[in-house]
Amino acid sequence: MTKKSINNIGVFTSGGDAPGMNAALRAVVRTAIYHGKGVFTIKCGYEGMIDGEIERVNSRAVSNIIQTGGTVIKTARSERFRTDHGRKQAFENLKKFGIDGLIAIGGDGTFRGCIDFYKEYKFQMIGVPATIDNDLYGTDFTIGYDTAVNTSLDAIDKIRDTAQSHKRFFIIEVMGRDAGFICLETGIAGGAESILIPEIKTDVNKLCSQIKSLFDRGKTSNIVVVAEGDDAGGAYEIGAKIKQKTGIDYRVVILGHIQRGGSPSAKDRLLASKLGYWSVKHLIDGKANVMVGEINSKIVLTDMEDSVGKKKPIDMDALEMAMVLAS
Ligand code: F6P
C-alpha cells in the first residue's frame, strides 16, 4: 500500500495542562515546517477543533515558550468530542483547513478521543504523552511528570521544616486519581514516613501502629504522602481516622494544582523536544493511531489502545525500600 503524503499538520494540547507541553508544541511546529508542511494550531484541544478555532502558524509563533508552563494554545476536557455530532463537526473543520494529520499532546482522555476519531474517520493521528500523572503505558515518563515531582518535593521539604520544629504529624495529598507515581517518587525523595497509593489497599490500623511506633522510637516529625485517589480517602479523611484511633493530632496540606504549573524541568524540556520531533517524523512516515514514547532512552511507538488500555506497573520494590529507609 502506498503511503498517503501529509500536507498540513494540526497540533493541539488537551486534558490537564502539564509543564513541557509548550516545549512539545515548539518541537512539533518547527519540525513540521522544517519538512515543508503547513502547520495549524488548534486552540483549547478538541473544543477548538469543534468550534473551528484553528490558525496557521510559522516558526516564530513558538518563540520563547520552551521554558514556560501551561500551554499557550490552551487546553480543555471536552465533553462534546465524546459525541458523534461533536466529532463530525471537528472532522468537517479539519477538512475545511486542509489538515490531513494531527498531533495530540495530552494524557489518557486525549488519546481515548484519538482512538474514537481514528475508528470513525481513519484520521492520521499521533499522540505525544503529556500528563503529570505518568500513567501512560509505552513510555518510561510522560511530559510534565518530572517537574510535578520536583514541585511536590520542594513543598514537602518546606513542610518538613515545620513538622520537625513542632514535632508534628503531617498528611500531604498529591495528585493522582488512579495512579501513584507522583506520590511514590515524591515520597521516597522527600523521606516520607508513609506512602499511600491507589495501586495498594491501605491498611489504616497498620498505618496507625507505624506512626505511633516511629514517634515512640524518637522520630521528631512524621509525614504521610497520599495520592488523591487512595482507597482510604483523601488526606482529611485519613487524618481523622488516625486521630480517632491514636489520638495523634495532624495537619493536612493538599498540594493540588500547584503541581501542574511552573517552568518545566530540564528533563521535561528534553523529553518534550524529542517526542515532539519524533511525532512529526513518524506522522510524515505514515504512522497513525500510535503514541510516541521513550523507553530506556529509545524512541518507541505504542498502539494508542495499549497506551491507555494497559496498566503501567508501579515499582513495588521501591515502595518497600521507602518503608525501610523511613524507619
Ligand atoms: O490528569 C492530571 C490531573 O492533574 C490529575 O492528577 C488530577 O486528578 C486531575 O488532573 C485534576 O483535573 P482538573 O484540573 O480537571 O480538576
Tab-separated table of C-alpha atoms in Angstrom, residues 180-181 184-185 188 197 199-200 312-322:
chain	number	residue	atom	x	y	z
A	180	GLY	CA	0.526	6.686	42.498
A	181	PHE	CA	3.641	7.622	40.505
A	184	LEU	CA	5.743	7.219	45.286
A	185	GLU	CA	8.659	9.192	43.865
A	188	ILE	CA	10.854	8.482	48.538
A	197	ILE	CA	-1.015	4.958	46.610
A	199	GLU	CA	-2.477	0.718	43.485
A	200	ILE	CA	-2.212	-0.739	47.028
A	312	LYS	CA	1.841	0.827	33.581
A	313	PRO	CA	3.307	-1.104	36.510
A	314	ILE	CA	4.333	0.694	39.664
A	315	ASP	CA	7.653	-0.252	41.267
A	316	MET	CA	6.644	-2.295	44.335
A	317	ASP	CA	10.273	-2.803	45.386
A	318	ALA	CA	10.625	0.957	45.603
A	319	LEU	CA	7.656	1.114	47.957
A	320	GLU	CA	9.186	-1.497	50.224
A	321	MET	CA	12.508	0.317	50.106
A	322	ALA	CA	10.797	3.576	51.117
